[in-house]
Structures are given as structure tokens and as C-alpha cells.
XYZ file of C-alpha atoms in Angstrom:
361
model
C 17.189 22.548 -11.808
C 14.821 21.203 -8.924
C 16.510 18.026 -7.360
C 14.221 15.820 -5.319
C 15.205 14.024 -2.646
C 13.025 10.987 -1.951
C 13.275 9.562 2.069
C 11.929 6.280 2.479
C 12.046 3.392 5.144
C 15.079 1.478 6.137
C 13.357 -1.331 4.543
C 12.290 -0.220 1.098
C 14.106 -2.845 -0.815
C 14.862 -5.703 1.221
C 11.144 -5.817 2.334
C 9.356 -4.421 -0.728
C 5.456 -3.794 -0.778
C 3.183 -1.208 -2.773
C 5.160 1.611 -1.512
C 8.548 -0.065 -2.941
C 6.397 0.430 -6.781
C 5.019 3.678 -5.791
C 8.222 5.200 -5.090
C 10.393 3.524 -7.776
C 7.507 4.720 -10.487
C 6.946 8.052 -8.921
C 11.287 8.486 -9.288
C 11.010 7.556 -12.861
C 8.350 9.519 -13.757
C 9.700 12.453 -11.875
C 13.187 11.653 -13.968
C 11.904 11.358 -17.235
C 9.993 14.851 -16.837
C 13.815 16.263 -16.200
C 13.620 16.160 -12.774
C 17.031 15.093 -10.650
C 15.763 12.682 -8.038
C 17.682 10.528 -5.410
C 16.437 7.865 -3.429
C 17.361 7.874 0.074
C 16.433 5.268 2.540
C 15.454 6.972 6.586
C 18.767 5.475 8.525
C 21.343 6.794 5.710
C 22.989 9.985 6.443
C 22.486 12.768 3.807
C 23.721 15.932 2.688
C 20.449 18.014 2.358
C 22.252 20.968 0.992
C 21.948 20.316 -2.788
C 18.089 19.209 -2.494
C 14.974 21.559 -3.374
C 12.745 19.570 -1.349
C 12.230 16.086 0.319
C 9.369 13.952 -0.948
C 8.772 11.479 2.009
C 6.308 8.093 2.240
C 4.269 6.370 4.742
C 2.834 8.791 7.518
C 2.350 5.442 9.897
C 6.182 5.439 10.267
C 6.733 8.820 11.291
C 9.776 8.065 13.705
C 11.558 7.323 9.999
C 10.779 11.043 9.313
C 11.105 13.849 12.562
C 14.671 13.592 12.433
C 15.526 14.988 8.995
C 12.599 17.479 8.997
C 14.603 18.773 12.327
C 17.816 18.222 10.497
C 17.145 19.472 6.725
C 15.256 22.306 7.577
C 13.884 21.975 3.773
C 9.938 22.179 2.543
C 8.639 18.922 1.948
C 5.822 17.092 1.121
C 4.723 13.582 1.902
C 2.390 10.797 0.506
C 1.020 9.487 3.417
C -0.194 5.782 2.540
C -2.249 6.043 5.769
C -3.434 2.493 6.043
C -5.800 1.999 9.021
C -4.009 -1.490 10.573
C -6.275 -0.821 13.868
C -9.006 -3.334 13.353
C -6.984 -6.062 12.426
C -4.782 -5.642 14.936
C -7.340 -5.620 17.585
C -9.337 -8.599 16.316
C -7.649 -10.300 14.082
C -3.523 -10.114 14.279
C -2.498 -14.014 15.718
C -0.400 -12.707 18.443
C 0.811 -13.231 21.867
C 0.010 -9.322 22.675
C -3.620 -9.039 20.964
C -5.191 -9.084 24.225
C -3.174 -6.131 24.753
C -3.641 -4.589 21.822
C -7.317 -5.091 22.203
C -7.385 -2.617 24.690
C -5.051 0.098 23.320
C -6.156 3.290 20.824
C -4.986 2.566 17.468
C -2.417 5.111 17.784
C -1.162 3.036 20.970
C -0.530 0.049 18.832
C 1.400 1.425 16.295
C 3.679 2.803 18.949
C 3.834 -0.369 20.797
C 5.086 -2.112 17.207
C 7.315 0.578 16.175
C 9.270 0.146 19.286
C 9.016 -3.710 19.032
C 10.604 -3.878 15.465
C 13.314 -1.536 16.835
C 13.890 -3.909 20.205
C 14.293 -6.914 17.955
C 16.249 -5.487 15.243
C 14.113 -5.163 12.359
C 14.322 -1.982 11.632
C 16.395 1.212 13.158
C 14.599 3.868 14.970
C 15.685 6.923 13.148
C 14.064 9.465 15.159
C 14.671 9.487 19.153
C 12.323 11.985 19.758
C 9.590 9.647 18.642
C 9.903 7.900 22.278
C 8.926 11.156 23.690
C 6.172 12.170 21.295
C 4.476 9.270 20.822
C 2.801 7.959 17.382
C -0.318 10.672 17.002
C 1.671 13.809 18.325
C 4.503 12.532 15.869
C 2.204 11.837 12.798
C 0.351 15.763 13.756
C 3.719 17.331 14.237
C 4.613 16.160 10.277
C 1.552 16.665 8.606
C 1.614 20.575 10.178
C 4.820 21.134 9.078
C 4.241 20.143 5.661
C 4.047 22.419 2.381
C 2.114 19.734 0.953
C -0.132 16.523 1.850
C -0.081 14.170 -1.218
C -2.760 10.988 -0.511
C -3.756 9.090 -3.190
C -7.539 9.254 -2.672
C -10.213 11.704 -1.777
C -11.295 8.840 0.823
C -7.451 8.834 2.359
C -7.683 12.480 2.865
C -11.049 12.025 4.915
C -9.631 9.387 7.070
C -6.706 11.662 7.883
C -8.539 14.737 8.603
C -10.768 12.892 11.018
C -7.815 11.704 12.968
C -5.647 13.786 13.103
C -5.584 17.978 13.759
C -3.571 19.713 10.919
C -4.610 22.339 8.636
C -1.581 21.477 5.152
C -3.082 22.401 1.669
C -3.353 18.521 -0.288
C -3.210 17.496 -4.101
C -4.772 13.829 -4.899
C -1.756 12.097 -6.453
C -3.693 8.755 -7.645
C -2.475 5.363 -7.701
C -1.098 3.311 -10.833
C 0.142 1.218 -13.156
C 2.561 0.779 -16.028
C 0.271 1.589 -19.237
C 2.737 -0.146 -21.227
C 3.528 -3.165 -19.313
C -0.398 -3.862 -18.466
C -2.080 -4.236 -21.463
C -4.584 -7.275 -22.266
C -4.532 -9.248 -25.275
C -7.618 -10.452 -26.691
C -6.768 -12.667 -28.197
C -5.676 -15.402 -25.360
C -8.849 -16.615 -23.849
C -9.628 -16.157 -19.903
C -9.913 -18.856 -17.684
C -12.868 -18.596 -15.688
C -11.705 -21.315 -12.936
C -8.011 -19.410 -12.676
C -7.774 -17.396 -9.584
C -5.056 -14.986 -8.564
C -3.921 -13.196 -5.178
C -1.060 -11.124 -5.669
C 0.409 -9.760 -2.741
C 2.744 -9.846 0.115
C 2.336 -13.003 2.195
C 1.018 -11.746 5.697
C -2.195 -11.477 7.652
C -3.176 -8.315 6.970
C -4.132 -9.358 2.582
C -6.007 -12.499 4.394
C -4.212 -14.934 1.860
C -5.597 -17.067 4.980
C -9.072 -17.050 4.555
C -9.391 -16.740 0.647
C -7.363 -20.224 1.123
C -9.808 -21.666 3.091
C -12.461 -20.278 0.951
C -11.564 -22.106 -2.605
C -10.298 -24.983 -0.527
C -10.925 -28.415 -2.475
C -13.373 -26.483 -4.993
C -12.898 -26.771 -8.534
C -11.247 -23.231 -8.853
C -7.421 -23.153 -8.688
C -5.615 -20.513 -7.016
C -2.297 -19.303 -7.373
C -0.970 -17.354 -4.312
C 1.753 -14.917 -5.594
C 4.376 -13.407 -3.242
C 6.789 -13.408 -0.713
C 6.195 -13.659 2.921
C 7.154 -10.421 5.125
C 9.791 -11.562 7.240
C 7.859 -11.207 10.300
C 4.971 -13.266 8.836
C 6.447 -16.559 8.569
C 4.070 -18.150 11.050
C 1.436 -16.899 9.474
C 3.023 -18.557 5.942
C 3.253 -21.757 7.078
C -0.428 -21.792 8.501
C -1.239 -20.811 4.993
C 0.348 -23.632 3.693
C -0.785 -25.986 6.053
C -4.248 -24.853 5.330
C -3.673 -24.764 1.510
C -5.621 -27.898 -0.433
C -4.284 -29.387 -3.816
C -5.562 -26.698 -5.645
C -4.048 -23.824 -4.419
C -0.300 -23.147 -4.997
C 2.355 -20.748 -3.738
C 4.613 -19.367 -6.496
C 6.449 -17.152 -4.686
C 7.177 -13.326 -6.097
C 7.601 -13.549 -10.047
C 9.149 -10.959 -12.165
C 6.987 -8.914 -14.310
C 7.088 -10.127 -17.473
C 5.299 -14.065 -15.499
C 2.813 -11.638 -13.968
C 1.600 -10.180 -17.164
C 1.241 -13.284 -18.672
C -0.438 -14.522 -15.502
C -2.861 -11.744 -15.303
C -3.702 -12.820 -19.117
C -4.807 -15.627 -18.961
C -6.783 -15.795 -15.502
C -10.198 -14.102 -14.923
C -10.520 -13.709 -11.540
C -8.442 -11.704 -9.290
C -9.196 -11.385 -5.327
C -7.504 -9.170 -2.645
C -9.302 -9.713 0.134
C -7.179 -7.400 2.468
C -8.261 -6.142 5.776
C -7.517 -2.912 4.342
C -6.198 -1.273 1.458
C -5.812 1.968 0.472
C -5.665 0.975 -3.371
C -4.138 -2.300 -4.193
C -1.982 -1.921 -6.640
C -2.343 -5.474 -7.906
C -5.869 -4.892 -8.102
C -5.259 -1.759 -10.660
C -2.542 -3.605 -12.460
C -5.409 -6.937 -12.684
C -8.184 -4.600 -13.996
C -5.654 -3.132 -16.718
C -5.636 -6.538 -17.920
C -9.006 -7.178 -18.401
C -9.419 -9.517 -15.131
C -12.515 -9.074 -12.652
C -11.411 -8.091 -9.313
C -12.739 -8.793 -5.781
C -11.379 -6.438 -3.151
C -12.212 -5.219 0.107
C -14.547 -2.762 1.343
C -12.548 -1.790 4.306
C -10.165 1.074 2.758
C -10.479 2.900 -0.436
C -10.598 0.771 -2.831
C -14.244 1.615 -3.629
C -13.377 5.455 -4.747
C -10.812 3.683 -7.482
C -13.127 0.751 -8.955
C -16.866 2.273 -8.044
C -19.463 -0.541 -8.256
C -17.374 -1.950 -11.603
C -15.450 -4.580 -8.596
C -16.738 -7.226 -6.494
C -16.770 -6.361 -2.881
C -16.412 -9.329 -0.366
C -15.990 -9.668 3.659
C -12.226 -10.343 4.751
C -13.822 -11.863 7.712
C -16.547 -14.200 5.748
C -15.285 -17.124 4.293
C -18.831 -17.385 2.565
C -18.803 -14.119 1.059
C -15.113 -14.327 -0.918
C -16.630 -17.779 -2.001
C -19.780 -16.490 -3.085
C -17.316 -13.341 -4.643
C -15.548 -15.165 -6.556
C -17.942 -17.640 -8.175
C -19.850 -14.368 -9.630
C -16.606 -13.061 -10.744
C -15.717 -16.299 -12.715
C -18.929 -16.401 -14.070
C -19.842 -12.324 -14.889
C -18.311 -11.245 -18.769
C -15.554 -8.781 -18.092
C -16.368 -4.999 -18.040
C -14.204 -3.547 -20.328
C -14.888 -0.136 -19.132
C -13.231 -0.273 -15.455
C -9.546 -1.090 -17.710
C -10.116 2.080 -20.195
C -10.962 3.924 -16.915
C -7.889 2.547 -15.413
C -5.566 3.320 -18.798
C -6.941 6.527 -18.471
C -7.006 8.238 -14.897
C -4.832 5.932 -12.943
C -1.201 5.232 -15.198
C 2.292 6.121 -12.640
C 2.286 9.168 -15.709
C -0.728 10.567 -14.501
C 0.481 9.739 -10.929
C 4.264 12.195 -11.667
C 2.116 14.734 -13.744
C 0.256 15.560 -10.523
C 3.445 15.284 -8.564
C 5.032 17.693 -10.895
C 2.102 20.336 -9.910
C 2.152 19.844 -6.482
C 6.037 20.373 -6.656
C 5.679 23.572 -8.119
C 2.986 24.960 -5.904
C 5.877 24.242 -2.967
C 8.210 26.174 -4.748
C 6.860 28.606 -5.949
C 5.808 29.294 -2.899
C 8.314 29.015 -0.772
């Protein structure tokens, strides 16, 4: 019997984002095809003995992964969520340090933060020999030691191969949703002037400037989400900012999203980057038109069947989202959703990627 063993960050639960979904459907999926799989966060100790492989997550965190590729001595393969934070950071992060970070490489900057979280106690740095190797030779030093690269879009892969030197075989393992969960009724009507942003609270998904974008205009927004815990600055500026027709809900369970996802037409997630969006997928299922960002990869998911604003143009998510509420619904970009990007579609190719590693090894 193969038993997976699934490595994630210290944080997975208590600070959940897209990755928290990704890896809680991938495990199911994984489960329900007969696979054993545990769950293991990066500063547990583990017994690596009983595992066929490791399946670890998020490539920009690699100090949460040397030390049990050193320690396991197991194949393993990892979905690298590479999300490129370096533009924001540089021009757009409110922060004491930008003007430092203005002048650093990318790679520079995510060093400088992963050492900062670590110095204020946010998170545990797993791997010591991080401090030596730095963030690129740390990110090159997993990806070559790899049996398999897993990235959820041709357009991820791209970005990785152009930064970084590594020669791993890759599988596409898409993005999705719950097939079952997100399913539109149509029978309760859309409302055109009902906006939705669901995502974390923090500067990076811009909740900032869609705010000040649908600010005292007759659309009403509903911001849905938590704030990260580092973000709460930037929270209260959004709330500060926020006019009588936006409100904050705060993260609702599944069942409230579904229902808000029916009956609003307009979703917008204008990030200043994204690999997917997952709340974009899951707002498509349901028969919603999306705005999203071009910065990312959004585009090789939703093709020209999404709205595609400016994260830094104020004007542009405005002008977005008033053809959104006004454009009928495509029903095509949900079939194409129900059909190539479900979290069963997402293990399937798991699954095959799996069994290339061991069978090979």
C-alpha cells in the first residue's frame, strides 16, 4: 500500500489560505482513491520510515522543507505554488523596510521576510541550513532533488524555469473545486449590483483598492475573509476606507458561500498576483462573472471568458466591474470549469505522477 506523507507549513491551519484547500482536497482525493495519507505540518517531528514518499507545498518557503529532504532521505515531489510576491513588495507592500526592499533581488526579499517571521515568532525556522544557503540556492537545491515538479499551470512551470536552474521531469496538477458543493441553481436570479471578494484580508488580494473603487457607488460589496495576522494594519485601513456600501463579513463556512456565490453576479479578485484563485474557480462554477488579475496565471485557467483589470488602477476594476454586472453570464467558462478543473481531476493527476515516482524509483 503506498502511504503519502504530506509536509506542509507550521501554519497550515491556524493561518489558512488556498494552499490550506489545496492540500486538504488533494488528501481526500488521494484517500478516497485508497491511498493512506498523513498530514504533517514542517516543525513536527516524524517518523519517515513507514512513508513511500513525501508530497510537499509552497517552493517560496523552502527553509520549511531542506531539513526533512536531508533527514528522510525519501523521493518526493512538491507543488510549488510559486507566487511571484516581488513586485508588490517592491512598490507596493506599506512598510517601514520597502525602501529596502526596493533595492533587493526578489530572492533577497523573501530571505529578508523569512528570517523576520522567524525573529518575531511567527513562524519556526525548520531548516538551519537555510541561513547559509540563502532563498534561490535553497529553492534550486529542492527542485533538483526532486522526482517530481507538480505546478498547477503550464504558465507556473515557465516562471520557474526562467528563475531558477533545475532540470526535474513535471506533471500539470490543475487547480479546483468541489463539483458537488459548487453548483449554480437557475433558478435564483443574479444580482447584477452584488459584488463579492473572497479572500484573505491582506495587501497582496488589493481588498484596498477594489474598496476604494465601488466606494459610495450604487454596487454593494461584500468583503469575505479573515485578515492574516500580520495584516492587521492593512485591515483597519480597509475599513477606514470602506463606504456604507461595502461590508466585511468575515470568513463564512461553506454552505453561506454557496449561497453567496448564488445569488451575486459579480465576483472580483483583484490580486497583485495569483497563480489561480481558487475563489475565482469556485465563483465561475457558480455561474458568477469574474474579474481577476493579469499579473499571474490566472489567464491560462479562464482564457478571454474573465474580465481582466489593473490591481494598481482604481479606474480599471471600476470600469471591470460595471461590464461584469452588466455582460449575461457565459455559461461555458462553468462547464469548462466542471469539467477540467474539479480537486478529482486535480488527485487523478496526482495519482499518475505518484506512480511515475515509484515506479521509478
Amino acid at each position: 500500500m503506498t502511504h503519502v506523507l504530506i509536509i506542509a507549513r507550521s501554519t497550515l491551519y491556524t493561518v489558512q489560505g488556498g494552499d490550506t484547500i489545496q492540500i486538504m482536497q488533494t488528501a481526500a482525493g488521494l484517500t478516497e482513491a485508497g491511498y493512506t495519507v498523513t498530514i504533517h505540518l514542517a516543525n513536527e517531528t516524524i517518523d519517515y520510515e513507514q512513508y513511500t514518499l513525501i508530497h510537499f507545498f509552497n517552493i517560496t518557503r523552502p527553509a520549511d522543507i531542506l531539513l526533512h529532504i536531508r533527514k528522510s532521505r525519501k523521493p518526493y515531489v512538491i507543488s510549488p505554488i510559486y507566487v511571484d510576491y516581488g513586485e508588490f513588495d517592491k512598490k507596493y507592500r506599506k512598510s517601514k523596510v520597502r525602501l529596502l526592499l526596493h533595492f533587493l533581488p526578489k530572492d533577497a526579499i523573501e530571505y529578508f521576510k523569512t528570517i523576520a517571521r522567524w525573529i518575531r515568532g511567527n513562524d519556526a525556522l525548520v531548516s538551519k541550513s537555510y541561513l547559509l544557503l540563502g532563498q534561490k540556492k535553497s529553492v534550486e537545491k529542492i527542485l533538483q532533488r526532486a522526482a517530481m515538479v507538480l505546478p498547477n499551470s503550464m504558465s507556473e512551470w515557465k516562471r520557474l524555469k526562467a528563475d531558477f536552474r533545475f532540470n526535474t521531469p513535471y506533471r500539470v496538477v490543475p487547480n479546483g473545486i468541489n463539483a458537488q458543493l459548487f453548483r449554480p441553481a437557475d433558478e435564483v436570479p443574479k444580482n447584477p449590483m452584488l459584488v463579492l471578494c473572497v479572500a484573505r484580508i491582506e495587501g497582496l488580494k488589493n481588498q484596498l483598492n477594489l474598496i476604494k473603487a465601488l466606494n459610495n457607488t450604487l454596487f454593494k460589496l461584500f468583503i469575505i475573509g479573515k485578515p492574516a495576522p500580520n495584516q492587521q494594519v492593512y485591515y483597519q485601513e480597509c475599513k477606514r476606507a470602506a463606504a456604507a456600501n461595502v461590508s466585511f463579513l468575515g470568513a463564512v463556512c461553506q454552505e453561506e458561500l454557496v449561497a453567496l456565490y448564488q445569488q451575486a453576479k459579480v465576483h472580483v479578485l483583484p490580486s497583485w498576483f495569483e497563480t489561480t484563485g481558487l475563489s475565482s474557480l469556485e465563483a465561475a462554477a457558480m455561474g458568477m462573472n469574474i474579474i481577476v488579475t493579469e499579473k499571474g496565471d490566472a489567464r491560462e485557467y479562464f482564457g478571454n471568458d474573465a474580465y481582466y483589470c489593473q490591481p494598481d488602477s482604481i479606474t480599471s476594476i471600476y470600469e471591470m466591474v460595471q461590464r461584469a454586472s452588466m455582460d449575461t453570464v457565459n455559461p461555458l467558462l462553468a462547464q469548462t470549469i466542471q469539467k477540467k478543473y474539479t480537486w478529482t481531476i486535480a488527485a487523478s493527476e496526482t495519482i499518475q505522477a505518484y506512480n511515475q515516482v515509484i515506479n521509478k524509483k
